[in-house]
CSV table of C-alpha atoms and ligand atoms in Angstrom, one decimal:
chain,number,residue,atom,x,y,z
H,154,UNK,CA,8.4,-10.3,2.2
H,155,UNK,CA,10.5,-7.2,0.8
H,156,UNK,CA,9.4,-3.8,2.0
H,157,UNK,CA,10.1,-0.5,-0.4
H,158,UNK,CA,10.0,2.6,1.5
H,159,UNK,CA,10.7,6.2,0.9
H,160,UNK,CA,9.6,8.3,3.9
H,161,UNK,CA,8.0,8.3,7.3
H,162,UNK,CA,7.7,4.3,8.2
H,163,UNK,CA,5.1,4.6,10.2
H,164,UNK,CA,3.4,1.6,7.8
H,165,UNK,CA,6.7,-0.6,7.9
H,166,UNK,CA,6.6,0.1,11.7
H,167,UNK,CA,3.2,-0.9,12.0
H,168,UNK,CA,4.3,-4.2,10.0
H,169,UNK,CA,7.3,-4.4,12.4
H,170,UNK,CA,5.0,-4.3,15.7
H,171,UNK,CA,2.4,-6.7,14.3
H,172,UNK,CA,5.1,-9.1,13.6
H,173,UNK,CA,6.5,-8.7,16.7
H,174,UNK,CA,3.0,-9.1,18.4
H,175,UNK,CA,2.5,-12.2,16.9
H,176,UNK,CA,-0.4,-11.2,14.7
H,177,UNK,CA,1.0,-11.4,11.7
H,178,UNK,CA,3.1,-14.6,10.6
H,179,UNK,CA,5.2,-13.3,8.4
H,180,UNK,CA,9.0,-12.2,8.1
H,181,UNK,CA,10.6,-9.0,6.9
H,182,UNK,CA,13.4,-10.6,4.7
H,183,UNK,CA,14.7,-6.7,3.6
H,184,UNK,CA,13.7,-3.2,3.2
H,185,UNK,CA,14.6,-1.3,0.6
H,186,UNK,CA,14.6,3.0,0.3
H,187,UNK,CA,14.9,5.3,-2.4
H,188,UNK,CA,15.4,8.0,0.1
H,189,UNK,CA,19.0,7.5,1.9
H,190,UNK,CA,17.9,10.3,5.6
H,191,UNK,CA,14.2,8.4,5.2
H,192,UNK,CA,12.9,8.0,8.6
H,193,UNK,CA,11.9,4.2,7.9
H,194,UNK,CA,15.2,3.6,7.5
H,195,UNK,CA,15.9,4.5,11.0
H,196,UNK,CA,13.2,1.9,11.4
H,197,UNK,CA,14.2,-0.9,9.6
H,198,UNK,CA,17.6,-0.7,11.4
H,199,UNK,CA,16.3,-0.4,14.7
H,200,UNK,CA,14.6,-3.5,14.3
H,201,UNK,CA,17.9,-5.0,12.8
H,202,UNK,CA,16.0,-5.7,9.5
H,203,UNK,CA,18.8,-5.9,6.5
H,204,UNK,CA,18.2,-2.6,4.6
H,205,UNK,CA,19.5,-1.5,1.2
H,206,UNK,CA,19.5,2.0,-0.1
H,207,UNK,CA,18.9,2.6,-3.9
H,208,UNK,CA,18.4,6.2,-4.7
H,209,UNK,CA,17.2,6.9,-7.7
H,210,UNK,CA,19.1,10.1,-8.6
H,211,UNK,CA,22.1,7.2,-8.9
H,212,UNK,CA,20.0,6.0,-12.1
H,213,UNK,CA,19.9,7.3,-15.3
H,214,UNK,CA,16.7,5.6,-16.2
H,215,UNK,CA,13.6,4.7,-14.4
H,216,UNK,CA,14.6,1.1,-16.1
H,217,UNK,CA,18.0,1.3,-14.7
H,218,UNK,CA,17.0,1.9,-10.7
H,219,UNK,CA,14.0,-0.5,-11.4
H,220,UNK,CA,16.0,-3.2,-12.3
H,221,UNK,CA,18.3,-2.4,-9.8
H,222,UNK,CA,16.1,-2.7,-7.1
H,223,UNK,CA,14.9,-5.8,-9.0
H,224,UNK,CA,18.0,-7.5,-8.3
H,225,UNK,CA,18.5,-6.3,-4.7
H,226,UNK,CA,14.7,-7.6,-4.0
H,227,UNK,CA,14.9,-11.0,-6.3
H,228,UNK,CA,18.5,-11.8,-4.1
H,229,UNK,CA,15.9,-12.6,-0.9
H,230,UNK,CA,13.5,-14.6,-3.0
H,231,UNK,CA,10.5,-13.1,-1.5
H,232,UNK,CA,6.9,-14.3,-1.6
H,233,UNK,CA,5.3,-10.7,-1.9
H,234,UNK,CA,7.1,-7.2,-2.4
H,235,UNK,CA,5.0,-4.7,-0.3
H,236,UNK,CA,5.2,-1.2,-0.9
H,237,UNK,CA,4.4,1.2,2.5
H,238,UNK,CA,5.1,4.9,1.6
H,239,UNK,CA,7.2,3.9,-1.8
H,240,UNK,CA,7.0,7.0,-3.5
H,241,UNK,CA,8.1,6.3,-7.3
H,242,UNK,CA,6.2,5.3,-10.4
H,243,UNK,CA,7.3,1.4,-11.5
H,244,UNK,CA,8.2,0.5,-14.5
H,245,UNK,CA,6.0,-2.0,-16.7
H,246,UNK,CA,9.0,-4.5,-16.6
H,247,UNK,CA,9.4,-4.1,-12.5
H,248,UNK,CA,5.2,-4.4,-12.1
H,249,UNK,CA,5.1,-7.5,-14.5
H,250,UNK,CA,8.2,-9.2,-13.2
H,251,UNK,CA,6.2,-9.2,-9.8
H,252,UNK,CA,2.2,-10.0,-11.0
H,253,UNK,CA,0.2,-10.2,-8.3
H,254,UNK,CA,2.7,-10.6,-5.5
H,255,UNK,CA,2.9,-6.7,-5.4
H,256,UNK,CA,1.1,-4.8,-2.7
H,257,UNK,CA,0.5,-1.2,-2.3
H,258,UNK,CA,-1.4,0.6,0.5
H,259,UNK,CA,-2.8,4.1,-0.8
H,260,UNK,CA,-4.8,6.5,1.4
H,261,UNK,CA,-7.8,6.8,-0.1
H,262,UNK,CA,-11.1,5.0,-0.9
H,263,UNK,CA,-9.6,3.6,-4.5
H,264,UNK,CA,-10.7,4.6,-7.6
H,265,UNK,CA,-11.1,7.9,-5.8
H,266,UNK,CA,-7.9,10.1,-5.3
H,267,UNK,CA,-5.4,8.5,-7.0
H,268,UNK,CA,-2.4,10.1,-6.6
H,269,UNK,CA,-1.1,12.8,-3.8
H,270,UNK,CA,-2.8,14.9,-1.5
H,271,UNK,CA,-5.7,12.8,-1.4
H,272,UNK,CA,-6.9,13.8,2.0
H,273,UNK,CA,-7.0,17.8,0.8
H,274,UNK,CA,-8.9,16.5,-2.0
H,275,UNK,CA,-11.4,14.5,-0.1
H,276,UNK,CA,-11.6,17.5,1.9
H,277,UNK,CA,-12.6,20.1,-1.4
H,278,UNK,CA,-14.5,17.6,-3.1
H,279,UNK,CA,-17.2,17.2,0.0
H,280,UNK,CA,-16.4,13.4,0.6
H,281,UNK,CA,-18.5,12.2,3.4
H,282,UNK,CA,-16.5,9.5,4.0
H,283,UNK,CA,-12.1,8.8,3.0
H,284,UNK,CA,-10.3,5.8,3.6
H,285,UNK,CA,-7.4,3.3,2.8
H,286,UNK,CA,-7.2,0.8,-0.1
H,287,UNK,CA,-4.8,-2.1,-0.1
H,288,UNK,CA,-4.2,-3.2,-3.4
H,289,UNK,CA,-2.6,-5.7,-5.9
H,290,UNK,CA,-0.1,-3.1,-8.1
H,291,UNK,CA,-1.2,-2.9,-11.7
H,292,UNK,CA,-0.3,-0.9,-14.6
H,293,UNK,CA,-2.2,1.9,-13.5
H,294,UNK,CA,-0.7,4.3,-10.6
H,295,UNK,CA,-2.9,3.5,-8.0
H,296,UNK,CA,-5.0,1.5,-9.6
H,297,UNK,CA,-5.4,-2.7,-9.4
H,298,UNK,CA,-7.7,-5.0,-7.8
H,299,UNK,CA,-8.5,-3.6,-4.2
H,300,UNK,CA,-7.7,-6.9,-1.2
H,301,UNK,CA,-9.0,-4.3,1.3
H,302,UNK,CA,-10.4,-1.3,2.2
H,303,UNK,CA,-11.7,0.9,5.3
H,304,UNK,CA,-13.7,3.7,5.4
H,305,UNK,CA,-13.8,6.8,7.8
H,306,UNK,CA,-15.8,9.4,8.3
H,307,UNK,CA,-15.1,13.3,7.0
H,308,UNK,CA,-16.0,15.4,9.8
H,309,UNK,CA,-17.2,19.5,9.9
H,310,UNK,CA,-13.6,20.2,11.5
H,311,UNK,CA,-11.6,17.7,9.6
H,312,UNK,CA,-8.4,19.4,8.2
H,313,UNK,CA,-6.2,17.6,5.8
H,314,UNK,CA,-3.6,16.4,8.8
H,315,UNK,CA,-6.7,15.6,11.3
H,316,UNK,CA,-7.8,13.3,8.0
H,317,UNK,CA,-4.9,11.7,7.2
H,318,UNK,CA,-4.3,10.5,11.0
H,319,UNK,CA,-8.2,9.3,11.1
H,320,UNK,CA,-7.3,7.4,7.9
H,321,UNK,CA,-3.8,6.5,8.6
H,322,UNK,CA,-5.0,4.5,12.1
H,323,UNK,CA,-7.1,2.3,9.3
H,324,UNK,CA,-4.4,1.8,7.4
H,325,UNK,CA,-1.9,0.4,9.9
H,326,UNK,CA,-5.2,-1.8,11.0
H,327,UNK,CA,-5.7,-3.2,7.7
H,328,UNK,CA,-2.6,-3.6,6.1
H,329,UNK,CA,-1.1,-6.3,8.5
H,330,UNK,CA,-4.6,-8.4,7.6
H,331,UNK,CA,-3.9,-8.1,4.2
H,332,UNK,CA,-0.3,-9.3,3.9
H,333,UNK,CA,-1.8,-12.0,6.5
H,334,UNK,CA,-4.5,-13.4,3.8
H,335,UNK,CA,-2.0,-13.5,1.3
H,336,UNK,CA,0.6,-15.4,2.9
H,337,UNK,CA,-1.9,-17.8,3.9
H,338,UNK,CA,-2.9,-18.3,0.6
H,339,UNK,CA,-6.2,-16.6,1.2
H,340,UNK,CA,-6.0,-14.6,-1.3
H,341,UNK,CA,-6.8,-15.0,-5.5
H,342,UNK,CA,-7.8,-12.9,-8.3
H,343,UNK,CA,-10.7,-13.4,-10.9
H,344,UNK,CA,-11.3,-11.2,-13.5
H,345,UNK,CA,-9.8,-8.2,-12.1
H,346,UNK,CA,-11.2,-8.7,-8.2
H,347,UNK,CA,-9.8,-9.8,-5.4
H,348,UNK,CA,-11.6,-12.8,-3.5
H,349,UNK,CA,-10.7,-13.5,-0.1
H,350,UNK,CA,-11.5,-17.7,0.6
H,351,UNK,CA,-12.7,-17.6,-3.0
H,352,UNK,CA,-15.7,-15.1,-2.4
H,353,UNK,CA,-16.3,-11.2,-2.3
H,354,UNK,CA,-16.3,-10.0,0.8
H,355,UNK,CA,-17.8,-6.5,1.7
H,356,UNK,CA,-14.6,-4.8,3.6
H,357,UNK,CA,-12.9,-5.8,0.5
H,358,UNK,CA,-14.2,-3.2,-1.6
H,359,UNK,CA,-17.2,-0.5,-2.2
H,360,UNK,CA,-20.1,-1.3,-4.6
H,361,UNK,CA,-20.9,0.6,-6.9
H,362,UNK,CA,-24.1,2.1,-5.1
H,363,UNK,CA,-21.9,3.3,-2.0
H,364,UNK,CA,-19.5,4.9,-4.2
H,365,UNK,CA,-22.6,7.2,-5.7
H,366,UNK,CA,-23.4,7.8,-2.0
H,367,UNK,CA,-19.9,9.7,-1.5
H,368,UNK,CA,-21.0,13.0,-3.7
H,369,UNK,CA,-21.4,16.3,-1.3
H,370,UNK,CA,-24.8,16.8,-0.4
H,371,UNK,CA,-26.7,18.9,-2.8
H,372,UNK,CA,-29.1,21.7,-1.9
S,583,GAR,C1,0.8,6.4,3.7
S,583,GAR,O1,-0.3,7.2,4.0
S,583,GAR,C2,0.5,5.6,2.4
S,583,GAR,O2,-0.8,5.2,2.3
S,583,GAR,C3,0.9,6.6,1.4
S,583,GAR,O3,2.0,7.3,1.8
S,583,GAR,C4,2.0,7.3,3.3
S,583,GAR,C5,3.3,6.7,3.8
S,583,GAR,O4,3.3,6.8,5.2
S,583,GAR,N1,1.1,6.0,0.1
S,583,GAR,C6,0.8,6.5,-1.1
S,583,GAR,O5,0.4,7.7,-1.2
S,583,GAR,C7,1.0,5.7,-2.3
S,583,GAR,N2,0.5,6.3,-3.5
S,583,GAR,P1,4.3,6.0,6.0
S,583,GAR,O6,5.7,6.2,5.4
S,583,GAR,O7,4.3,6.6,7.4
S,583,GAR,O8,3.9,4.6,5.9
């Protein structure tokens, strides 16, 4: 696989260790960042994984630094693109050109919090419980049919950094298995959901019913 990064890592590095653990058969062919000082970088290198920087500010399109990164990506002929931490909006070309060997991991319970901040907005919405998704990238931002998920709880004291490191633990956890299914052919899609060993599983997504159990309590 190709990784796309921007920032911290800590989901490449999780990637890096599992690999190196031997829980997850996979290799790292590249990473890419659109952020030259990005701490993943620093990662990537350490590890002595080729990495290429793109930054977008060199483009003066979205088009232009997608189908640059297109080319970079398409020269290692990767099975899946994964994106850990990649903070930019694709382009309709870029998510087509790679249809359901695209993978994002986004920290929240997906369709909830789309977007940033999602743990501060768990937080003043009254979630009782946040999470990770691990999803197939669609045309929507954050959106796609969910290959995992994991749930934590919010507690009284919870504040949005206490949050994110309860969910961010789940994250590293599931995104190795997920990459793991789908390079063992594991994985398909049918009419917009994921099935795992061509069933629906329960880790793989919320019902309908648990999603209405996430509302604050009301008295
Ligand atoms: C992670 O929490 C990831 O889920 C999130 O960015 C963080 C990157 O951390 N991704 C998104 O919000 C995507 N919309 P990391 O660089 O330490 O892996």
């Amino acid at each position: 696989m190709v990784i796309l990064v921007s920032g911290r890592g800590s989901n490449l590095q999780a990637l890096i260790n599992a690999i190196r653990d031997g829980k997850l058969p996979a290799e790292i062919l590249a990473v890419i960042s659109n952020e030259p000082g990005a701490p993943a970088v620093a990662r990537a290198r350490t590890a002595g994984i080729p990495v290429h920087v793109i930054d977008h500010r060199d483009y003066p399109s979205r088009e232009e630094f997608d189908h640059a990164l297109m080319q970079q990506i398409d020269a290692y002929q990767p099975r899946l693109v994964t994106l850990a931490g990649f903070m930019r909006i694709l382009s309709d070309a870029f998510i087509g050109h790679y249809h359901e060997r695209l993978m994002n991991i986004h920290p929240s319970l997906l369709p909830a919090f789309p977007g940033l901040n999602t743990h501060a907005r768990a937080l003043a919405g009254g979630a009782k419980f946040h999470g990770a998704s691990v999803h197939f990238v669609t045309h929507e931002v954050d959106g796609g049919p969910v290959i995992i998920q994991a749930s934590v709880p919010v507690l009284p004291d919870d504040t949005p950094e206490i949050l994110a490191e309860r969910v961010l633990a789940e994250e590293h956890r599931i995104y190795p298995l997920a990459i793991e299914w789908f390079l063992n052919n594991r994985l398909s899609v049918d009419q917009g959901r994921v099935l795992l060993d061509g069933q629906r599983r329960p880790e793989q997504g919320l019902i309908e019913e648990d999603i209405s159990l996430n509302k604050p309590e009301t008295r």
